[in-house]
PDB file of C-alpha atoms in Angstrom:
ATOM      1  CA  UNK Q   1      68.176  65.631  81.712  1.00 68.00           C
ATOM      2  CA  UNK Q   2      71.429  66.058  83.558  1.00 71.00           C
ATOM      3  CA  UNK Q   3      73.607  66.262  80.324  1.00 68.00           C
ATOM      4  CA  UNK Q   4      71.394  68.499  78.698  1.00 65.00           C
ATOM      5  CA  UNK Q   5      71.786  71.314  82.345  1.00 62.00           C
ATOM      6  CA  UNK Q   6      75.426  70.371  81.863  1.00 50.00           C
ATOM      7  CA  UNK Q   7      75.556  71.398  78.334  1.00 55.00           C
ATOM      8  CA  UNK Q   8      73.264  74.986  78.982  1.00 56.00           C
ATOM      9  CA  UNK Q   9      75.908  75.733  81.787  1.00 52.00           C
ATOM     10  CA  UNK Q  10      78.607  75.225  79.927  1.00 49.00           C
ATOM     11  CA  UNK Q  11      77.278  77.487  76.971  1.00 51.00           C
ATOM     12  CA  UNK Q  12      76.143  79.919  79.488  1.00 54.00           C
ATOM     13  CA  UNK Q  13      79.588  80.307  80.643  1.00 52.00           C
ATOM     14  CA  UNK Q  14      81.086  80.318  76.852  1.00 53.00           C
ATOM     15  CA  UNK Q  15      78.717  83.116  75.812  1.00 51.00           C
ATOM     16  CA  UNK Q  16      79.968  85.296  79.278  1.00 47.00           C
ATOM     17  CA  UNK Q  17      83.188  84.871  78.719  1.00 45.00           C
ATOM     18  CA  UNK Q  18      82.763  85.748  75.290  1.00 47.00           C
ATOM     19  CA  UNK Q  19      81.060  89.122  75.912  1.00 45.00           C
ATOM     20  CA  UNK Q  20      83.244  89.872  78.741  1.00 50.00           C
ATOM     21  CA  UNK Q  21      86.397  90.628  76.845  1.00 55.00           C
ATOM     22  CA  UNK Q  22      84.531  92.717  73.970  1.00 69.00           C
ATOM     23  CA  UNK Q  23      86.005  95.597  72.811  1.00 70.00           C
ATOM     24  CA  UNK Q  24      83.730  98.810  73.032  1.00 76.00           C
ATOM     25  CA  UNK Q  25      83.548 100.310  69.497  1.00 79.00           C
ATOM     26  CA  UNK Q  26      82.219 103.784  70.805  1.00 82.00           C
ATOM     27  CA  UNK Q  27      85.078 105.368  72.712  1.00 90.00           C
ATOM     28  CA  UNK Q  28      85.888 108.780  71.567  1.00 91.00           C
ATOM     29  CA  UNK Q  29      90.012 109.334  71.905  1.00 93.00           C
ATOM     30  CA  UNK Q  30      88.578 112.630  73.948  1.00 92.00           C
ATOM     31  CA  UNK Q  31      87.606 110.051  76.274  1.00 92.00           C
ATOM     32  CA  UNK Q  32      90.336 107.633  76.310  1.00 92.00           C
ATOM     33  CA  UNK Q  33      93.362 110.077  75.946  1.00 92.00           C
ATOM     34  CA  UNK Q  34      92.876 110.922  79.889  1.00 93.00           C
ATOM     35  CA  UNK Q  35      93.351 107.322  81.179  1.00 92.00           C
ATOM     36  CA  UNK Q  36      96.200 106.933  78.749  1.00 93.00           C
ATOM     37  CA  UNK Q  37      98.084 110.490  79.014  1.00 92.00           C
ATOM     38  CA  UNK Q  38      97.399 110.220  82.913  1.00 92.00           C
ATOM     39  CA  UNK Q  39      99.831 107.015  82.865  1.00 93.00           C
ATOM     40  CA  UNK Q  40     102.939 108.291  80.715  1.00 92.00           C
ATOM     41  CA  UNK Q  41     105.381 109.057  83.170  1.00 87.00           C
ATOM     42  CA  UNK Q  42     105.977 112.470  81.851  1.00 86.00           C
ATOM     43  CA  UNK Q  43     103.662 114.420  79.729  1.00 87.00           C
ATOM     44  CA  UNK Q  44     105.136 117.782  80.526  1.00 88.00           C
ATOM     45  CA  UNK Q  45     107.943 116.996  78.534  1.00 91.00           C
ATOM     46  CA  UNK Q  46     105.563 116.145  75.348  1.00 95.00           C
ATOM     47  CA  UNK Q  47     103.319 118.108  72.586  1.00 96.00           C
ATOM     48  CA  UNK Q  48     100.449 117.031  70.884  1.00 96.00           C
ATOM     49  CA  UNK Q  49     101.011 117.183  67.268  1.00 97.00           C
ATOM     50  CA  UNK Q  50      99.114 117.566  63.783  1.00 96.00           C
ATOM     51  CA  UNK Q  51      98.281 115.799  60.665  1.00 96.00           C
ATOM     52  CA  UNK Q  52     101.682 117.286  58.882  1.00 97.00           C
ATOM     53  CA  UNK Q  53     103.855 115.521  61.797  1.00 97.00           C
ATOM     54  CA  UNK Q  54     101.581 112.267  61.745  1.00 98.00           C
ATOM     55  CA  UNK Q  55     102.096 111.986  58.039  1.00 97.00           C
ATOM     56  CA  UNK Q  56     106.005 112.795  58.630  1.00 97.00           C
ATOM     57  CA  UNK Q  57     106.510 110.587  61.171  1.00 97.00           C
ATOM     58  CA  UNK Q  58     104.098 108.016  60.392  1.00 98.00           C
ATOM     59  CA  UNK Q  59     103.440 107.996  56.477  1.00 97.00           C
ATOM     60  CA  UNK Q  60      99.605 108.238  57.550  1.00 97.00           C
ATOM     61  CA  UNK Q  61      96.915 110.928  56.849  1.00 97.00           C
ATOM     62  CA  UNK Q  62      94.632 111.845  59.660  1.00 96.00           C
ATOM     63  CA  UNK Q  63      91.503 112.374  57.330  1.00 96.00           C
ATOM     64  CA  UNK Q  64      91.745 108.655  56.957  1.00 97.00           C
ATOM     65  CA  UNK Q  65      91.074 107.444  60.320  1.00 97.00           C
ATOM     66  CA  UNK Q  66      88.230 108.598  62.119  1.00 96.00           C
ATOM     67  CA  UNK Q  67      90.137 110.181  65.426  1.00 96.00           C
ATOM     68  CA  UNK Q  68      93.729 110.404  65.377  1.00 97.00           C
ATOM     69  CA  UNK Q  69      96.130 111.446  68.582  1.00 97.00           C
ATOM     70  CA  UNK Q  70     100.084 112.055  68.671  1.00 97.00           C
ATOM     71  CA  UNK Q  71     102.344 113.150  71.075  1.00 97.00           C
ATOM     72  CA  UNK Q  72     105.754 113.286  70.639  1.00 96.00           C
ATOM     73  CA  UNK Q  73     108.267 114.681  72.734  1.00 94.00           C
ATOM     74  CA  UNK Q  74     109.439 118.164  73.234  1.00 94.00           C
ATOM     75  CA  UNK Q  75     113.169 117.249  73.089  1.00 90.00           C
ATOM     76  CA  UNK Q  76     114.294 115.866  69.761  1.00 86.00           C
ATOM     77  CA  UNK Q  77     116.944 113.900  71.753  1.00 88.00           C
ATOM     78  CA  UNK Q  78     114.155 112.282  74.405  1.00 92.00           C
ATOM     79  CA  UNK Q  79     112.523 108.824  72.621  1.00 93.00           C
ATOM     80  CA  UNK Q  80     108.864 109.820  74.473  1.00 95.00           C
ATOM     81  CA  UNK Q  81     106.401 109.183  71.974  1.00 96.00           C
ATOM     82  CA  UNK Q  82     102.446 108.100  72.024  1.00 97.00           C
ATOM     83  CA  UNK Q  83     100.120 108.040  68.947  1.00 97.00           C
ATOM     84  CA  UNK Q  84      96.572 106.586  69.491  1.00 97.00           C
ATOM     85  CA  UNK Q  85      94.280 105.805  66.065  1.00 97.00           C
ATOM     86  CA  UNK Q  86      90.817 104.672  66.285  1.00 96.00           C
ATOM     87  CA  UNK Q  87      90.441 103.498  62.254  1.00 96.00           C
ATOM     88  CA  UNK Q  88      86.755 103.520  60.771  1.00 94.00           C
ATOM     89  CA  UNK Q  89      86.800  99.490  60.570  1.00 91.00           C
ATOM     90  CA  UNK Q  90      89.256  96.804  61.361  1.00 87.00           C
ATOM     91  CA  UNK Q  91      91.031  97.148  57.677  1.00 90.00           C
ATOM     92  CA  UNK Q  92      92.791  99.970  58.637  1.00 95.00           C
ATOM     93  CA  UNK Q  93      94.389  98.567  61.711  1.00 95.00           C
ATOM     94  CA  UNK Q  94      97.039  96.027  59.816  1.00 95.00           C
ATOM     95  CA  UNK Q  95      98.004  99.388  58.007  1.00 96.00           C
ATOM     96  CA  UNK Q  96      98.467 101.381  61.080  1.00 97.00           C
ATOM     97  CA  UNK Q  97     100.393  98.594  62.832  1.00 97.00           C
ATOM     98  CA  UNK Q  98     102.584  97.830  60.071  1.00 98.00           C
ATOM     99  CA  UNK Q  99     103.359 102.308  60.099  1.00 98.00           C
ATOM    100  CA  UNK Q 100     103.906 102.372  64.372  1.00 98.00           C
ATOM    101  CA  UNK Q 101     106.085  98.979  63.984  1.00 98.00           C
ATOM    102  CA  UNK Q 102     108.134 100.418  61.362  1.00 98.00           C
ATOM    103  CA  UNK Q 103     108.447 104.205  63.332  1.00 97.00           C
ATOM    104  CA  UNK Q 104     109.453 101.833  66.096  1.00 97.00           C
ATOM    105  CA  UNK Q 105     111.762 100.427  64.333  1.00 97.00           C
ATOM    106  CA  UNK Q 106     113.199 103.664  62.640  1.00 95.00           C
ATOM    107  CA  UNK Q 107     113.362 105.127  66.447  1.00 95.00           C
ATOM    108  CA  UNK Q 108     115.612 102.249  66.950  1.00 95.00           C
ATOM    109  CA  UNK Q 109     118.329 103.150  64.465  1.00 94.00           C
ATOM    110  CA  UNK Q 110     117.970 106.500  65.287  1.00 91.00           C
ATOM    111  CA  UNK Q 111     119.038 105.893  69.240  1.00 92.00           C
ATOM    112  CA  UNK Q 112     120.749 102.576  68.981  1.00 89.00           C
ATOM    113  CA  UNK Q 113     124.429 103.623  68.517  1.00 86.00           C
ATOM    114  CA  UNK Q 114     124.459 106.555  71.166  1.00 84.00           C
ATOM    115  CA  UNK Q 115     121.516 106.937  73.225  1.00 77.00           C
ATOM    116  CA  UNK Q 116     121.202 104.481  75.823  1.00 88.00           C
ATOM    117  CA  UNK Q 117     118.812 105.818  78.235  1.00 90.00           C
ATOM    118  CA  UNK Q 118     116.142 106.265  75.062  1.00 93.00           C
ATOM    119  CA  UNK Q 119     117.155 102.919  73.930  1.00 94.00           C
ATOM    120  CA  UNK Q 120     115.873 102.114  77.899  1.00 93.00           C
ATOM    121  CA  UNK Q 121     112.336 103.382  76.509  1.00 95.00           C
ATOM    122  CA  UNK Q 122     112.516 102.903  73.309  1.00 96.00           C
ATOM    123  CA  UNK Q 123     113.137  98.305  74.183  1.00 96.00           C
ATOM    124  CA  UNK Q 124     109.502  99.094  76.455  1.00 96.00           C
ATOM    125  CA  UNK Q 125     107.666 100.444  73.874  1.00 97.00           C
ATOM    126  CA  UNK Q 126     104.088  98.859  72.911  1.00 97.00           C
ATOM    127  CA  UNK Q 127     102.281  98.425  69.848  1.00 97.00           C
ATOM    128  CA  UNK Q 128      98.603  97.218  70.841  1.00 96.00           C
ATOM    129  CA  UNK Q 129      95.440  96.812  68.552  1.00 95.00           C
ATOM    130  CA  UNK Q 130      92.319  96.494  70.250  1.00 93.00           C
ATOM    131  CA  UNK Q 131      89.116  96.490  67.920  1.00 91.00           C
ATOM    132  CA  UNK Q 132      89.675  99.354  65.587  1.00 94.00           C
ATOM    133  CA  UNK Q 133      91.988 101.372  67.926  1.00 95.00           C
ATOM    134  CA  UNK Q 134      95.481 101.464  67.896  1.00 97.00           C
ATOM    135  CA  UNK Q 135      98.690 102.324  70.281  1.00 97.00           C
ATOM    136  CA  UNK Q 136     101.528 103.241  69.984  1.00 98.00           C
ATOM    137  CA  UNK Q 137     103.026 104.248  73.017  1.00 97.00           C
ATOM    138  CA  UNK Q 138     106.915 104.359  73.942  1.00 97.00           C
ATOM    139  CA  UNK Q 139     107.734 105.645  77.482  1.00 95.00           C
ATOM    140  CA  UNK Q 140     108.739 104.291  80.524  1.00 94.00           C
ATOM    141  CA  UNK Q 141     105.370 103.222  81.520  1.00 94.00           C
ATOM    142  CA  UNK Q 142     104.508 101.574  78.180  1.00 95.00           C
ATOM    143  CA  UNK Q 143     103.122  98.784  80.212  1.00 95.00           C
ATOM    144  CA  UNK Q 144     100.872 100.440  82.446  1.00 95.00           C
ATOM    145  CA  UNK Q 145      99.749 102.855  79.814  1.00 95.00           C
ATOM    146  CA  UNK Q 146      98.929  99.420  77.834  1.00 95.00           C
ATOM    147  CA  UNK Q 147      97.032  98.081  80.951  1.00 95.00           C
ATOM    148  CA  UNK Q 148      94.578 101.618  81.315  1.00 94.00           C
ATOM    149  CA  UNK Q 149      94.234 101.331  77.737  1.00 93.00           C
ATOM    150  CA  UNK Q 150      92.932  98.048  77.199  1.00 93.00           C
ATOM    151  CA  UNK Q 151      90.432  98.288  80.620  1.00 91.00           C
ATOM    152  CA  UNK Q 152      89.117 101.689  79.375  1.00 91.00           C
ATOM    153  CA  UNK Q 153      88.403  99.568  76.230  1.00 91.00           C
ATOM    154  CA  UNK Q 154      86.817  96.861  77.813  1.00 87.00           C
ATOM    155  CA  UNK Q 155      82.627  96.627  78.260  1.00 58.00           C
TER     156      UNK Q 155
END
């Protein structure tokens, strides 16, 4: 009697934890672009951009994914740069990750030999998959803008 109480607790607690971490699958970016942009530390100095700058910077098509976001900075000399994908299924993502790893990287080469404060930002940048969306976000609040992202995400 007591072992089988013990054992219900115990999967009581699994299953809660396990539903407490899930990742909602219906957030529109319309939704989840305020908590995000609301967190870069300077927006003003940043454009949202098309599919013809997304596939330049990115190698990516926007009619692929089902909502696709991208700001990148106003300056060509500032290293300010967010693009948010939320793919149709969880296939996409490893594609999408592998195309904000290597801009990362690229961003790196670009700034490495002569811009230090954008190499500041650039070394804080995030790459985060969360269910079928993913982030890309470098900026001086990478972090935080990580943090809003993943609680918007959250049940």
């Amino acid at each position: 009697m007591i072992t089988e109480i013990a054992m219900s607790l115990v999967l009581i607690i699994f299953i809660s934890l396990c539903l407490r971490g899930r990742v909602r699958e219906d957030v529109s970016l319309s939704e989840l672009s305020p908590v995000i942009l609301n967190e870069i530390s300077d927006v003003d100095h940043m454009k949202k951009e098309g599919a013809m700058k997304l596939r330049s910077l990115y190698g990516l098509s926007e009619n692929d994914y089902q909502e696709v976001l991208l700001y990148t900075p106003v300056s060509n000399m500032d290293a300010q740069e967010m693009l948010l994908i939320r793919c149709r299924d969880q296939e996409q993502t490893s594609q999408v990750e592998q195309a904000m790893k290597d801009r990362h990287a690229y961003m790196i080469s670009i700034f490495e030999s002569y811009g230090v404060e954008q190499m500041g930002i650039i070394n804080k940048a995030v790459i985060d998959i969360q269910g079928n969306y993913c982030l890309y976000v470098c900026d001086e609040n990478s972090a935080v803008v990580k943090d809003a992202y993943e609680a918007a995400l959250k049940d």
